[in-house]
mmCIF file of C-alpha atoms in Angstrom:
data_model
loop_
_atom_site.group_PDB
_atom_site.id
_atom_site.type_symbol
_atom_site.label_atom_id
_atom_site.label_comp_id
_atom_site.label_asym_id
_atom_site.label_seq_id
_atom_site.Cartn_x
_atom_site.Cartn_y
_atom_site.Cartn_z
ATOM 1 C CA UNK A 1 102.830 -112.150 89.666
ATOM 2 C CA UNK A 2 99.605 -113.827 88.407
ATOM 3 C CA UNK A 3 97.903 -112.552 85.071
ATOM 4 C CA UNK A 4 95.169 -109.709 85.581
ATOM 5 C CA UNK A 5 91.520 -110.952 86.131
ATOM 6 C CA UNK A 6 88.994 -110.485 83.814
ATOM 7 C CA UNK A 7 86.722 -107.295 84.916
ATOM 8 C CA UNK A 8 83.660 -108.476 86.545
ATOM 9 C CA UNK A 9 80.566 -108.346 84.155
ATOM 10 C CA UNK A 10 77.609 -109.568 86.859
ATOM 11 C CA UNK A 11 74.250 -108.971 85.588
ATOM 12 C CA UNK A 12 72.682 -108.291 89.386
ATOM 13 C CA UNK A 13 74.422 -105.318 91.617
ATOM 14 C CA UNK A 14 74.601 -107.250 94.719
ATOM 15 C CA UNK A 15 76.208 -110.011 92.271
ATOM 16 C CA UNK A 16 78.936 -107.868 91.390
ATOM 17 C CA UNK A 17 79.468 -106.611 95.015
ATOM 18 C CA UNK A 18 80.014 -109.896 96.527
ATOM 19 C CA UNK A 19 82.352 -111.097 93.662
ATOM 20 C CA UNK A 20 84.303 -107.203 93.889
ATOM 21 C CA UNK A 21 84.472 -108.035 98.183
ATOM 22 C CA UNK A 22 85.829 -111.638 97.457
ATOM 23 C CA UNK A 23 88.339 -110.225 94.827
ATOM 24 C CA UNK A 24 89.033 -107.887 97.843
ATOM 25 C CA UNK A 25 89.631 -110.524 100.748
ATOM 26 C CA UNK A 26 92.324 -112.470 98.344
ATOM 27 C CA UNK A 27 94.233 -109.752 97.669
ATOM 28 C CA UNK A 28 94.294 -108.208 101.117
ATOM 29 C CA UNK A 29 95.510 -111.949 102.490
ATOM 30 C CA UNK A 30 98.257 -111.980 99.456
ATOM 31 C CA UNK A 31 97.323 -115.275 98.075
ATOM 32 C CA UNK A 32 97.144 -116.560 94.923
ATOM 33 C CA UNK A 33 94.246 -118.895 93.578
ATOM 34 C CA UNK A 34 96.382 -121.998 93.740
ATOM 35 C CA UNK A 35 97.579 -120.896 97.116
ATOM 36 C CA UNK A 36 93.680 -120.903 98.306
ATOM 37 C CA UNK A 37 93.213 -123.716 96.419
ATOM 38 C CA UNK A 38 95.880 -125.358 98.372
ATOM 39 C CA UNK A 39 94.186 -124.336 101.652
ATOM 40 C CA UNK A 40 90.683 -124.650 100.862
ATOM 41 C CA UNK A 41 90.625 -128.095 98.834
ATOM 42 C CA UNK A 42 88.374 -126.193 96.150
ATOM 43 C CA UNK A 43 89.831 -125.868 92.307
ATOM 44 C CA UNK A 44 91.775 -122.610 91.241
ATOM 45 C CA UNK A 45 89.166 -122.446 88.366
ATOM 46 C CA UNK A 46 86.062 -122.769 90.825
ATOM 47 C CA UNK A 47 87.461 -120.156 93.503
ATOM 48 C CA UNK A 48 87.966 -117.931 90.550
ATOM 49 C CA UNK A 49 84.306 -118.548 89.257
ATOM 50 C CA UNK A 50 83.164 -117.495 92.810
ATOM 51 C CA UNK A 51 84.933 -114.207 92.534
ATOM 52 C CA UNK A 52 84.064 -113.856 88.593
ATOM 53 C CA UNK A 53 80.378 -112.244 89.166
ATOM 54 C CA UNK A 54 78.462 -114.388 86.350
ATOM 55 C CA UNK A 55 76.773 -116.802 89.093
ATOM 56 C CA UNK A 56 76.001 -117.180 92.643
ATOM 57 C CA UNK A 57 78.751 -118.933 94.313
ATOM 58 C CA UNK A 58 77.562 -121.864 97.062
ATOM 59 C CA UNK A 59 78.116 -120.924 100.471
ATOM 60 C CA UNK A 60 80.220 -123.754 101.132
ATOM 61 C CA UNK A 61 82.459 -122.121 98.715
ATOM 62 C CA UNK A 62 82.319 -118.477 100.029
ATOM 63 C CA UNK A 63 82.828 -119.360 103.489
ATOM 64 C CA UNK A 64 85.874 -121.725 102.558
ATOM 65 C CA UNK A 65 87.320 -118.655 101.074
ATOM 66 C CA UNK A 66 86.468 -115.803 103.645
ATOM 67 C CA UNK A 67 87.842 -118.234 106.354
ATOM 68 C CA UNK A 68 91.540 -118.654 104.872
ATOM 69 C CA UNK A 69 91.439 -114.994 103.999
ATOM 70 C CA UNK A 70 90.723 -114.126 107.523
ATOM 71 C CA UNK A 71 87.416 -112.030 106.620
ATOM 72 C CA UNK A 72 84.398 -111.462 108.167
ATOM 73 C CA UNK A 73 82.059 -114.381 108.224
ATOM 74 C CA UNK A 74 79.050 -112.373 108.887
ATOM 75 C CA UNK A 75 79.245 -109.928 106.371
ATOM 76 C CA UNK A 76 80.434 -112.420 103.862
ATOM 77 C CA UNK A 77 77.073 -113.966 104.552
ATOM 78 C CA UNK A 78 75.237 -110.972 104.348
ATOM 79 C CA UNK A 79 76.617 -110.000 100.951
ATOM 80 C CA UNK A 80 75.961 -113.967 99.816
ATOM 81 C CA UNK A 81 72.258 -113.689 100.868
ATOM 82 C CA UNK A 82 71.613 -110.548 98.867
ATOM 83 C CA UNK A 83 73.322 -111.619 95.820
ATOM 84 C CA UNK A 84 71.356 -114.957 96.185
ATOM 85 C CA UNK A 85 67.898 -113.550 96.258
ATOM 86 C CA UNK A 86 68.323 -111.005 93.564
ATOM 87 C CA UNK A 87 69.747 -114.383 91.349
ATOM 88 C CA UNK A 88 66.604 -116.509 92.371
ATOM 89 C CA UNK A 89 64.285 -113.633 92.175
ATOM 90 C CA UNK A 90 62.710 -113.543 88.362
ATOM 91 C CA UNK A 91 60.806 -111.058 86.863
ATOM 92 C CA UNK A 92 59.203 -110.736 83.627
ATOM 93 C CA UNK A 93 60.431 -110.402 80.607
ATOM 94 C CA UNK A 94 61.562 -107.145 79.478
ATOM 95 C CA UNK A 95 60.863 -105.707 83.186
ATOM 96 C CA UNK A 96 64.147 -104.384 85.363
ATOM 97 C CA UNK A 97 64.310 -104.199 89.051
ATOM 98 C CA UNK A 98 64.634 -100.957 90.704
ATOM 99 C CA UNK A 99 64.698 -101.148 94.329
ATOM 100 C CA UNK A 100 64.297 -103.557 96.832
ATOM 101 C CA UNK A 101 61.163 -105.295 97.545
ATOM 102 C CA UNK A 102 59.917 -104.010 101.403
ATOM 103 C CA UNK A 103 59.250 -106.579 103.310
ATOM 104 C CA UNK A 104 55.095 -107.959 103.047
ATOM 105 C CA UNK A 105 53.234 -108.558 106.391
ATOM 106 C CA UNK A 106 49.926 -110.650 105.247
ATOM 107 C CA UNK A 107 47.918 -108.011 106.830
ATOM 108 C CA UNK A 108 48.431 -105.161 105.026
ATOM 109 C CA UNK A 109 48.589 -107.213 101.287
ATOM 110 C CA UNK A 110 46.568 -105.681 98.694
ATOM 111 C CA UNK A 111 47.599 -107.354 95.627
ATOM 112 C CA UNK A 112 49.275 -110.638 94.291
ATOM 113 C CA UNK A 113 52.313 -108.773 93.505
ATOM 114 C CA UNK A 114 52.665 -108.676 96.999
ATOM 115 C CA UNK A 115 51.724 -112.407 97.377
ATOM 116 C CA UNK A 116 54.742 -113.238 95.030
ATOM 117 C CA UNK A 117 56.796 -110.983 96.678
ATOM 118 C CA UNK A 118 55.834 -112.769 99.854
ATOM 119 C CA UNK A 119 57.021 -116.051 98.066
ATOM 120 C CA UNK A 120 60.182 -115.499 97.128
ATOM 121 C CA UNK A 121 60.897 -114.506 100.714
ATOM 122 C CA UNK A 122 59.565 -117.743 101.719
ATOM 123 C CA UNK A 123 61.855 -119.463 99.649
ATOM 124 C CA UNK A 124 64.901 -117.322 100.526
ATOM 125 C CA UNK A 125 64.115 -118.128 104.164
ATOM 126 C CA UNK A 126 63.658 -122.060 103.097
ATOM 127 C CA UNK A 127 67.520 -121.864 102.110
ATOM 128 C CA UNK A 128 66.569 -121.510 97.946
ATOM 129 C CA UNK A 129 65.197 -125.111 97.408
ATOM 130 C CA UNK A 130 65.100 -125.479 93.218
ATOM 131 C CA UNK A 131 61.753 -125.767 91.664
ATOM 132 C CA UNK A 132 62.230 -129.079 91.388
ATOM 133 C CA UNK A 133 62.908 -130.110 94.920
ATOM 134 C CA UNK A 134 59.964 -128.219 96.111
ATOM 135 C CA UNK A 135 57.701 -130.129 93.552
ATOM 136 C CA UNK A 136 59.558 -133.256 94.966
ATOM 137 C CA UNK A 137 58.590 -132.145 98.936
ATOM 138 C CA UNK A 138 54.917 -132.216 97.389
ATOM 139 C CA UNK A 139 54.759 -135.009 95.713
ATOM 140 C CA UNK A 140 55.942 -136.767 99.088
ATOM 141 C CA UNK A 141 52.602 -134.725 100.589
ATOM 142 C CA UNK A 142 50.342 -136.167 98.159
ATOM 143 C CA UNK A 143 50.438 -133.095 96.157
ATOM 144 C CA UNK A 144 52.054 -131.407 92.958
ATOM 145 C CA UNK A 145 54.076 -128.343 92.394
ATOM 146 C CA UNK A 146 55.133 -128.829 88.485
ATOM 147 C CA UNK A 147 58.265 -126.384 88.412
ATOM 148 C CA UNK A 148 57.444 -125.075 84.953
ATOM 149 C CA UNK A 149 54.004 -124.029 86.388
ATOM 150 C CA UNK A 150 55.976 -122.865 89.506
ATOM 151 C CA UNK A 151 57.965 -120.612 87.398
ATOM 152 C CA UNK A 152 55.496 -118.962 85.644
ATOM 153 C CA UNK A 153 53.485 -117.959 88.735
ATOM 154 C CA UNK A 154 56.289 -116.608 90.326
ATOM 155 C CA UNK A 155 57.278 -114.487 87.238
ATOM 156 C CA UNK A 156 53.567 -113.437 87.983
ATOM 157 C CA UNK A 157 53.073 -114.679 83.832
ATOM 158 C CA UNK A 158 50.344 -116.998 85.596
ATOM 159 C CA UNK A 159 47.509 -116.948 88.087
ATOM 160 C CA UNK A 160 48.420 -117.802 91.357
ATOM 161 C CA UNK A 161 45.619 -120.101 91.965
ATOM 162 C CA UNK A 162 44.739 -120.657 96.170
ATOM 163 C CA UNK A 163 45.520 -124.677 96.067
ATOM 164 C CA UNK A 164 49.440 -123.600 94.402
ATOM 165 C CA UNK A 165 49.750 -120.935 97.130
ATOM 166 C CA UNK A 166 48.943 -123.352 99.834
ATOM 167 C CA UNK A 167 51.016 -126.123 98.834
ATOM 168 C CA UNK A 168 53.884 -123.953 98.220
ATOM 169 C CA UNK A 169 53.806 -122.653 101.967
ATOM 170 C CA UNK A 170 54.001 -126.057 102.915
ATOM 171 C CA UNK A 171 56.861 -127.362 101.530
ATOM 172 C CA UNK A 172 58.539 -123.673 102.293
ATOM 173 C CA UNK A 173 58.087 -124.945 105.732
ATOM 174 C CA UNK A 174 55.933 -122.093 106.878
ATOM 175 C CA UNK A 175 54.464 -122.585 110.015
ATOM 176 C CA UNK A 176 50.837 -123.362 110.364
ATOM 177 C CA UNK A 177 49.618 -120.343 112.223
ATOM 178 C CA UNK A 178 51.400 -118.470 109.723
ATOM 179 C CA UNK A 179 49.951 -120.097 106.379
ATOM 180 C CA UNK A 180 46.585 -119.240 107.715
ATOM 181 C CA UNK A 181 47.589 -115.858 107.722
ATOM 182 C CA UNK A 182 48.516 -115.476 104.402
ATOM 183 C CA UNK A 183 45.608 -118.216 103.467
ATOM 184 C CA UNK A 184 43.442 -115.056 104.480
ATOM 185 C CA UNK A 185 45.406 -112.458 102.550
ATOM 186 C CA UNK A 186 44.721 -114.490 99.351
ATOM 187 C CA UNK A 187 41.388 -114.717 100.051
ATOM 188 C CA UNK A 188 41.199 -111.005 100.399
ATOM 189 C CA UNK A 189 43.077 -109.954 97.708
ATOM 190 C CA UNK A 190 40.931 -112.555 95.312
ATOM 191 C CA UNK A 191 37.836 -111.132 96.628
ATOM 192 C CA UNK A 192 39.135 -107.645 95.796
ATOM 193 C CA UNK A 193 38.930 -108.566 91.992
ATOM 194 C CA UNK A 194 35.365 -109.153 91.826
ATOM 195 C CA UNK A 195 34.557 -106.907 88.621
ATOM 196 C CA UNK A 196 31.851 -104.146 89.082
ATOM 197 C CA UNK A 197 28.270 -105.113 86.886
ATOM 198 C CA UNK A 198 27.830 -103.905 84.114
ATOM 199 C CA UNK A 199 24.609 -102.924 82.995
ATOM 200 C CA UNK A 200 22.950 -104.163 79.637
ATOM 201 C CA UNK A 201 23.194 -100.663 78.004
ATOM 202 C CA UNK A 202 27.208 -101.171 78.489
ATOM 203 C CA UNK A 203 27.070 -104.819 76.870
ATOM 204 C CA UNK A 204 24.619 -103.630 73.960
ATOM 205 C CA UNK A 205 27.060 -100.457 72.910
ATOM 206 C CA UNK A 206 29.975 -102.965 72.722
ATOM 207 C CA UNK A 207 28.017 -105.888 70.962
ATOM 208 C CA UNK A 208 26.687 -103.273 68.281
ATOM 209 C CA UNK A 209 30.657 -101.804 68.039
ATOM 210 C CA UNK A 210 31.874 -105.643 67.307
ATOM 211 C CA UNK A 211 29.068 -106.153 64.832
ATOM 212 C CA UNK A 212 30.194 -102.898 63.086
ATOM 213 C CA UNK A 213 33.619 -104.224 63.147
ATOM 214 C CA UNK A 214 33.220 -107.524 62.522
ATOM 215 C CA UNK A 215 34.217 -107.503 58.444
ATOM 216 C CA UNK A 216 37.681 -105.860 59.938
ATOM 217 C CA UNK A 217 37.904 -109.840 61.398
ATOM 218 C CA UNK A 218 36.366 -109.433 64.922
ATOM 219 C CA UNK A 219 36.249 -113.826 65.581
ATOM 220 C CA UNK A 220 32.881 -115.072 65.690
ATOM 221 C CA UNK A 221 33.465 -116.422 69.278
ATOM 222 C CA UNK A 222 34.151 -113.061 70.594
ATOM 223 C CA UNK A 223 31.050 -112.142 68.793
ATOM 224 C CA UNK A 224 28.914 -114.752 70.273
ATOM 225 C CA UNK A 225 30.099 -114.086 73.862
ATOM 226 C CA UNK A 226 29.437 -110.157 73.423
ATOM 227 C CA UNK A 227 25.613 -111.757 72.439
ATOM 228 C CA UNK A 228 25.422 -113.952 75.151
ATOM 229 C CA UNK A 229 26.920 -111.633 77.968
ATOM 230 C CA UNK A 230 23.996 -109.215 77.012
ATOM 231 C CA UNK A 231 21.388 -111.495 76.935
ATOM 232 C CA UNK A 232 22.509 -112.611 80.675
ATOM 233 C CA UNK A 233 22.629 -109.158 81.615
ATOM 234 C CA UNK A 234 19.124 -108.511 80.022
ATOM 235 C CA UNK A 235 17.894 -111.518 81.716
ATOM 236 C CA UNK A 236 19.282 -110.198 84.915
ATOM 237 C CA UNK A 237 17.826 -106.835 84.475
ATOM 238 C CA UNK A 238 14.091 -108.322 84.303
ATOM 239 C CA UNK A 239 14.553 -110.966 87.039
ATOM 240 C CA UNK A 240 15.098 -114.121 84.814
ATOM 241 C CA UNK A 241 17.730 -115.659 86.897
ATOM 242 C CA UNK A 242 18.707 -119.462 86.611
ATOM 243 C CA UNK A 243 15.806 -120.289 88.169
ATOM 244 C CA UNK A 244 13.100 -118.615 86.574
ATOM 245 C CA UNK A 245 10.420 -120.296 84.350
ATOM 246 C CA UNK A 246 11.628 -118.376 81.353
ATOM 247 C CA UNK A 247 15.419 -119.948 81.958
ATOM 248 C CA UNK A 248 14.360 -123.209 82.662
ATOM 249 C CA UNK A 249 15.777 -125.900 80.322
ATOM 250 C CA UNK A 250 18.617 -123.796 79.460
ATOM 251 C CA UNK A 251 21.239 -124.716 81.797
ATOM 252 C CA UNK A 252 23.712 -126.914 80.782
ATOM 253 C CA UNK A 253 23.072 -126.352 76.849
ATOM 254 C CA UNK A 254 24.463 -124.437 73.720
ATOM 255 C CA UNK A 255 21.627 -122.167 74.530
ATOM 256 C CA UNK A 256 22.543 -120.697 78.524
ATOM 257 C CA UNK A 257 25.015 -117.959 77.890
ATOM 258 C CA UNK A 258 25.376 -117.974 81.541
ATOM 259 C CA UNK A 259 27.570 -121.439 80.809
ATOM 260 C CA UNK A 260 29.815 -119.193 78.250
ATOM 261 C CA UNK A 261 30.465 -115.788 79.987
#
């Protein structure tokens, strides 16, 4: 009788369910890992790791195990896809997943979080290419998708720029007609983030508060930006836009607050 297996300590519930199910298939078939290795041509350690729950095994390993154990390949594929999905979806530090994300419709998107969830789905449908592979595909098309930048974008720790979004969809194999819908969704979401105009009275109050607390350590550059914003707001209320005579000659210089705000 073989020694008892170590407890499953999966970081994701879906990964744990896959590991438990693989162990059940082997036990029901009455095979040891050595016997299974002889039938599948995989090393016993590889098969043990596949049912260990610490990382997602390759589909080829899962398929080989299930075939030799007489299990249902359709069920195996479903469990493996779920485990693979959650293992690849990055999350910002300190956050935890409470439930599976809803499927995103490009015509109902109302946030960049929705767009990022859609990006994970696009990657899943492309069989989870690595970030390095996505960058390689982008370079083959004359562009770039640096893996470090893309990792931050997918986590929500870096802004999702439109060129990055468009390039990502292309290298994931999203059809052109579908890409157009998602591009429109990005435009709609980005336009919704346009800040609401604030009058000069609000800027003046912020500037006064900053000046009063400057002795407590308010940085000079913040004070200058507040002052510049106040000047811009006052000029706008007086109708002194960039083309107004009072503003002539100031564009492109340090005296023009519009280049700083």
